[in-house]
mmCIF file of C-alpha atoms in Angstrom:
data_model
loop_
_atom_site.group_PDB
_atom_site.id
_atom_site.type_symbol
_atom_site.label_atom_id
_atom_site.label_comp_id
_atom_site.label_asym_id
_atom_site.label_seq_id
_atom_site.Cartn_x
_atom_site.Cartn_y
_atom_site.Cartn_z
ATOM 1 C CA MET A 1 9.265 3.021 -10.830
ATOM 2 C CA PRO A 2 7.555 6.439 -10.776
ATOM 3 C CA ASN A 3 7.100 7.995 -7.321
ATOM 4 C CA ASN A 4 3.468 6.906 -7.068
ATOM 5 C CA VAL A 5 1.369 4.573 -9.182
ATOM 6 C CA ASN A 6 -2.406 4.381 -8.841
ATOM 7 C CA ILE A 7 -4.052 1.283 -10.308
ATOM 8 C CA ILE A 8 -7.683 0.215 -10.481
ATOM 9 C CA LEU A 9 -8.659 -3.371 -11.254
ATOM 10 C CA CYS A 10 -12.313 -3.916 -12.120
ATOM 11 C CA GLY A 11 -14.425 -6.797 -13.296
ATOM 12 C CA ILE A 12 -17.180 -9.215 -12.399
ATOM 13 C CA GLY A 13 -17.159 -11.586 -9.444
ATOM 14 C CA GLY A 14 -15.484 -14.894 -10.298
ATOM 15 C CA GLN A 15 -12.948 -13.490 -12.786
ATOM 16 C CA GLY A 16 -10.007 -13.400 -10.370
ATOM 17 C CA THR A 17 -9.889 -9.640 -9.880
ATOM 18 C CA ILE A 18 -9.146 -9.862 -6.152
ATOM 19 C CA LEU A 19 -6.334 -12.400 -6.625
ATOM 20 C CA ALA A 20 -4.781 -10.179 -9.300
ATOM 21 C CA SER A 21 -4.816 -7.220 -6.901
ATOM 22 C CA LYS A 22 -3.223 -9.343 -4.174
ATOM 23 C CA LEU A 23 -0.481 -10.429 -6.597
ATOM 24 C CA LEU A 24 0.297 -6.801 -7.491
ATOM 25 C CA ALA A 25 0.356 -5.772 -3.838
ATOM 26 C CA ALA A 26 2.582 -8.725 -2.864
ATOM 27 C CA ALA A 27 4.988 -8.007 -5.736
ATOM 28 C CA ALA A 28 5.323 -4.364 -4.690
ATOM 29 C CA MET A 29 5.731 -5.147 -0.974
ATOM 30 C CA LYS A 30 8.485 -7.652 -1.696
ATOM 31 C CA ARG A 31 10.385 -4.838 -3.415
ATOM 32 C CA GLY A 32 9.919 -2.640 -0.372
ATOM 33 C CA ILE A 33 7.366 -0.370 -2.030
ATOM 34 C CA GLU A 34 4.667 1.066 0.210
ATOM 35 C CA VAL A 35 1.249 -0.315 -0.736
ATOM 36 C CA LYS A 36 -2.302 0.652 0.155
ATOM 37 C CA THR A 37 -5.302 -1.261 -1.187
ATOM 38 C CA ALA A 38 -9.084 -1.167 -0.953
ATOM 39 C CA GLU A 39 -11.367 -3.870 -2.343
ATOM 40 C CA THR A 40 -15.067 -4.588 -2.721
ATOM 41 C CA ILE A 41 -14.843 -8.028 -1.114
ATOM 42 C CA GLY A 42 -18.544 -8.026 -0.228
ATOM 43 C CA MET A 43 -19.569 -7.825 -3.894
ATOM 44 C CA ALA A 44 -17.252 -10.597 -5.040
ATOM 45 C CA GLN A 45 -20.033 -13.083 -5.691
ATOM 46 C CA ARG A 46 -20.370 -14.275 -9.263
ATOM 47 C CA GLY A 47 -22.108 -11.693 -11.390
ATOM 48 C CA GLY A 48 -21.465 -8.721 -9.083
ATOM 49 C CA SER A 49 -19.265 -5.758 -9.908
ATOM 50 C CA VAL A 50 -15.846 -6.036 -8.233
ATOM 51 C CA PHE A 51 -13.049 -3.487 -8.075
ATOM 52 C CA SER A 52 -9.793 -2.884 -6.251
ATOM 53 C CA HIS A 53 -7.823 0.308 -5.727
ATOM 54 C CA ILE A 54 -4.067 -0.217 -5.441
ATOM 55 C CA ARG A 55 -1.714 2.617 -4.613
ATOM 56 C CA LEU A 56 2.045 2.099 -4.802
ATOM 57 C CA GLY A 57 4.659 4.636 -3.767
ATOM 58 C CA GLU A 58 5.430 7.048 -0.982
ATOM 59 C CA ASP A 59 3.439 9.106 1.538
ATOM 60 C CA LEU A 60 0.161 7.369 0.748
ATOM 61 C CA ASN A 61 -2.498 8.745 3.077
ATOM 62 C CA SER A 62 -5.471 6.774 1.761
ATOM 63 C CA PRO A 63 -6.019 3.529 -0.163
ATOM 64 C CA LEU A 64 -8.725 5.132 -2.292
ATOM 65 C CA ILE A 65 -7.915 6.669 -5.664
ATOM 66 C CA ALA A 66 -9.651 9.954 -6.381
ATOM 67 C CA PRO A 67 -11.448 10.555 -9.688
ATOM 68 C CA GLY A 68 -9.004 11.586 -12.395
ATOM 69 C CA LYS A 69 -5.969 10.170 -10.552
ATOM 70 C CA ALA A 70 -5.607 6.548 -11.746
ATOM 71 C CA ASP A 71 -2.533 5.903 -13.883
ATOM 72 C CA LEU A 72 -3.822 2.535 -15.038
ATOM 73 C CA ILE A 73 -7.118 0.668 -15.170
ATOM 74 C CA ILE A 74 -7.005 -3.092 -15.662
ATOM 75 C CA ALA A 75 -10.530 -4.056 -16.699
ATOM 76 C CA PHE A 76 -11.637 -7.665 -16.819
ATOM 77 C CA GLU A 77 -14.848 -6.709 -18.653
ATOM 78 C CA PRO A 78 -15.527 -3.874 -21.168
ATOM 79 C CA ALA A 79 -18.539 -2.272 -19.453
ATOM 80 C CA GLU A 80 -16.620 -2.239 -16.165
ATOM 81 C CA ALA A 81 -13.822 -0.377 -17.958
ATOM 82 C CA VAL A 82 -16.284 2.319 -19.028
ATOM 83 C CA ARG A 83 -17.821 2.441 -15.535
ATOM 84 C CA HIS A 84 -14.401 3.221 -14.017
ATOM 85 C CA LEU A 85 -13.130 5.662 -16.669
ATOM 86 C CA PRO A 86 -13.921 8.716 -14.495
ATOM 87 C CA PHE A 87 -11.040 7.585 -12.257
ATOM 88 C CA LEU A 88 -8.487 7.627 -15.103
ATOM 89 C CA LYS A 89 -6.128 10.571 -15.271
ATOM 90 C CA LYS A 90 -5.626 12.484 -18.499
ATOM 91 C CA GLY A 91 -3.173 10.479 -20.575
ATOM 92 C CA GLY A 92 -3.639 7.365 -18.404
ATOM 93 C CA SER A 93 -3.703 3.793 -19.698
ATOM 94 C CA VAL A 94 -6.384 1.117 -19.843
ATOM 95 C CA VAL A 95 -5.811 -2.592 -20.366
ATOM 96 C CA ALA A 96 -9.199 -4.193 -21.005
ATOM 97 C CA SER A 97 -10.536 -7.620 -21.805
ATOM 98 C CA THR A 98 -12.715 -7.558 -24.903
ATOM 99 C CA ARG A 99 -15.150 -10.301 -23.943
ATOM 100 C CA PRO A 100 -18.391 -9.044 -22.393
ATOM 101 C CA ILE A 101 -20.208 -10.657 -19.499
ATOM 102 C CA TYR A 102 -23.864 -9.976 -20.113
ATOM 103 C CA PRO A 103 -25.971 -9.044 -17.096
ATOM 104 C CA THR A 104 -28.938 -11.277 -16.365
ATOM 105 C CA THR A 105 -31.347 -8.519 -17.398
ATOM 106 C CA ALA A 106 -29.754 -8.444 -20.864
ATOM 107 C CA LEU A 107 -29.880 -12.226 -21.154
ATOM 108 C CA ILE A 108 -33.625 -12.284 -20.476
ATOM 109 C CA GLY A 109 -34.350 -9.322 -22.735
ATOM 110 C CA GLN A 110 -35.128 -6.700 -20.083
ATOM 111 C CA SER A 111 -32.138 -4.531 -20.963
ATOM 112 C CA SER A 112 -29.479 -4.290 -23.615
ATOM 113 C CA TYR A 113 -25.704 -4.553 -23.621
ATOM 114 C CA PRO A 114 -24.480 -2.111 -26.311
ATOM 115 C CA TYR A 115 -21.134 -3.837 -26.908
ATOM 116 C CA ASP A 116 -20.191 -1.918 -30.068
ATOM 117 C CA ASP A 117 -20.949 1.414 -28.390
ATOM 118 C CA ILE A 118 -18.917 0.428 -25.328
ATOM 119 C CA MET A 119 -15.880 -0.486 -27.405
ATOM 120 C CA LEU A 120 -16.167 2.694 -29.480
ATOM 121 C CA TYR A 121 -16.427 4.759 -26.295
ATOM 122 C CA LEU A 122 -13.235 3.226 -24.938
ATOM 123 C CA LYS A 123 -11.381 3.837 -28.203
ATOM 124 C CA ASP A 124 -12.578 7.449 -28.319
ATOM 125 C CA HIS A 125 -11.865 8.304 -24.670
ATOM 126 C CA VAL A 126 -8.640 6.481 -23.786
ATOM 127 C CA ASP A 127 -5.311 7.685 -25.170
ATOM 128 C CA HIS A 128 -3.414 4.514 -24.278
ATOM 129 C CA LEU A 129 -5.760 1.550 -24.733
ATOM 130 C CA THR A 130 -4.751 -2.105 -24.915
ATOM 131 C CA LEU A 131 -7.561 -4.495 -25.804
ATOM 132 C CA VAL A 132 -6.998 -8.161 -25.028
ATOM 133 C CA ASP A 133 -9.203 -11.183 -25.674
ATOM 134 C CA ALA A 134 -7.980 -12.527 -22.352
ATOM 135 C CA ASP A 135 -10.663 -15.217 -22.196
ATOM 136 C CA ALA A 136 -9.515 -16.701 -25.508
ATOM 137 C CA ALA A 137 -5.869 -16.518 -24.439
ATOM 138 C CA ALA A 138 -6.681 -18.284 -21.161
ATOM 139 C CA GLU A 139 -8.686 -20.953 -22.979
ATOM 140 C CA GLU A 140 -5.746 -21.561 -25.334
ATOM 141 C CA LEU A 141 -3.650 -22.239 -22.243
ATOM 142 C CA GLY A 142 -6.237 -24.728 -21.015
ATOM 143 C CA SER A 143 -7.797 -22.858 -18.087
ATOM 144 C CA SER A 144 -10.173 -19.908 -17.888
ATOM 145 C CA ARG A 145 -8.881 -19.343 -14.345
ATOM 146 C CA VAL A 146 -5.697 -17.632 -15.609
ATOM 147 C CA LEU A 147 -7.547 -14.780 -17.345
ATOM 148 C CA ASN A 148 -6.407 -12.508 -14.501
ATOM 149 C CA VAL A 149 -2.725 -13.328 -15.016
ATOM 150 C CA VAL A 150 -3.035 -12.840 -18.791
ATOM 151 C CA LEU A 151 -4.305 -9.322 -18.076
ATOM 152 C CA LEU A 152 -1.477 -8.702 -15.601
ATOM 153 C CA GLY A 153 0.967 -9.678 -18.357
ATOM 154 C CA ALA A 154 -0.624 -7.199 -20.763
ATOM 155 C CA ALA A 155 -0.479 -4.541 -18.039
ATOM 156 C CA LEU A 156 3.229 -5.265 -17.517
ATOM 157 C CA SER A 157 3.805 -4.612 -21.212
ATOM 158 C CA SER A 158 2.058 -1.242 -20.917
ATOM 159 C CA GLY A 159 4.950 -0.054 -18.734
ATOM 160 C CA GLU A 160 2.568 1.551 -16.225
ATOM 161 C CA LEU A 161 2.895 -0.959 -13.376
ATOM 162 C CA GLY A 162 6.410 -0.043 -12.341
ATOM 163 C CA LEU A 163 7.024 -3.749 -11.647
ATOM 164 C CA SER A 164 8.941 -6.435 -13.521
ATOM 165 C CA GLU A 165 7.951 -9.839 -14.839
ATOM 166 C CA GLN A 166 10.068 -11.424 -12.104
ATOM 167 C CA ASP A 167 8.269 -9.375 -9.446
ATOM 168 C CA ILE A 168 4.930 -10.833 -10.564
ATOM 169 C CA LEU A 169 6.346 -14.354 -10.911
ATOM 170 C CA ASP A 170 7.711 -14.178 -7.368
ATOM 171 C CA ALA A 171 4.274 -13.124 -6.115
ATOM 172 C CA ILE A 172 2.650 -15.994 -8.018
ATOM 173 C CA HIS A 173 5.070 -18.449 -6.425
ATOM 174 C CA GLU A 174 4.178 -17.094 -2.991
ATOM 175 C CA ARG A 175 0.402 -16.866 -3.433
ATOM 176 C CA VAL A 176 -0.563 -19.653 -5.860
ATOM 177 C CA ALA A 177 -0.400 -23.421 -5.287
ATOM 178 C CA PRO A 178 2.804 -24.941 -6.758
ATOM 179 C CA ARG A 179 0.911 -27.144 -9.214
ATOM 180 C CA PHE A 180 -0.348 -23.989 -10.957
ATOM 181 C CA HIS A 181 2.999 -22.147 -11.167
ATOM 182 C CA GLU A 182 3.881 -23.244 -14.713
ATOM 183 C CA LEU A 183 0.395 -22.467 -16.044
ATOM 184 C CA ASN A 184 0.437 -19.004 -14.493
ATOM 185 C CA GLN A 185 3.923 -18.315 -15.817
ATOM 186 C CA LYS A 186 2.703 -19.178 -19.326
ATOM 187 C CA ALA A 187 -0.348 -16.956 -18.804
ATOM 188 C CA LEU A 188 1.832 -14.021 -17.743
ATOM 189 C CA GLN A 189 4.063 -14.435 -20.787
ATOM 190 C CA ARG A 190 1.028 -14.833 -23.060
ATOM 191 C CA GLY A 191 -0.324 -11.519 -21.800
ATOM 192 C CA MET A 192 3.021 -9.780 -22.178
ATOM 193 C CA ASN A 193 3.320 -10.957 -25.771
ATOM 194 C CA TYR A 194 -0.344 -10.547 -26.673
ATOM 195 C CA GLU A 195 -1.130 -9.224 -30.116
ATOM 196 C CA ASP A 196 -4.700 -8.429 -31.080
ATOM 197 C CA GLN A 197 -5.758 -10.754 -33.875
#
């Protein structure tokens, strides 16, 4: 693992962003890696913007990641990926779900959601971009609730996490009810082996 790894997870309330951040933190702590995290718990209602800062490494003075210092952004929603791009360092990586969640104002015609422009912006501004239809992958596995673990699997494949598949599986076994272990293991592997179709 590199000396320090700065990760931002961002999405919409109800997507499992907070659980994903807790799994990453638990996996790192079990390996004896220093961890600092900061989350927007208060905004975690469905439909609200949610993000977590996770810092792994040594001599971490603050849980917050400064603009231009994130090694990796794991985005559960495309517009949230764009919103957090100012935090990404030059040459950093983004793993992003491709399925939009339209704000209420867009659904009732009071605003727009320029999906094509958002995707083009990501492709033009991110050197190492992995796009994943995580919702479809989760649905194929039979549960939309494992979208977060699919994205963690794709992030593992990026090589930026500094953690192993077993590290994440161990965290899942500690933090997730036993009846969901097999499903989450499949979701992690699906994300690791994801190929855009």
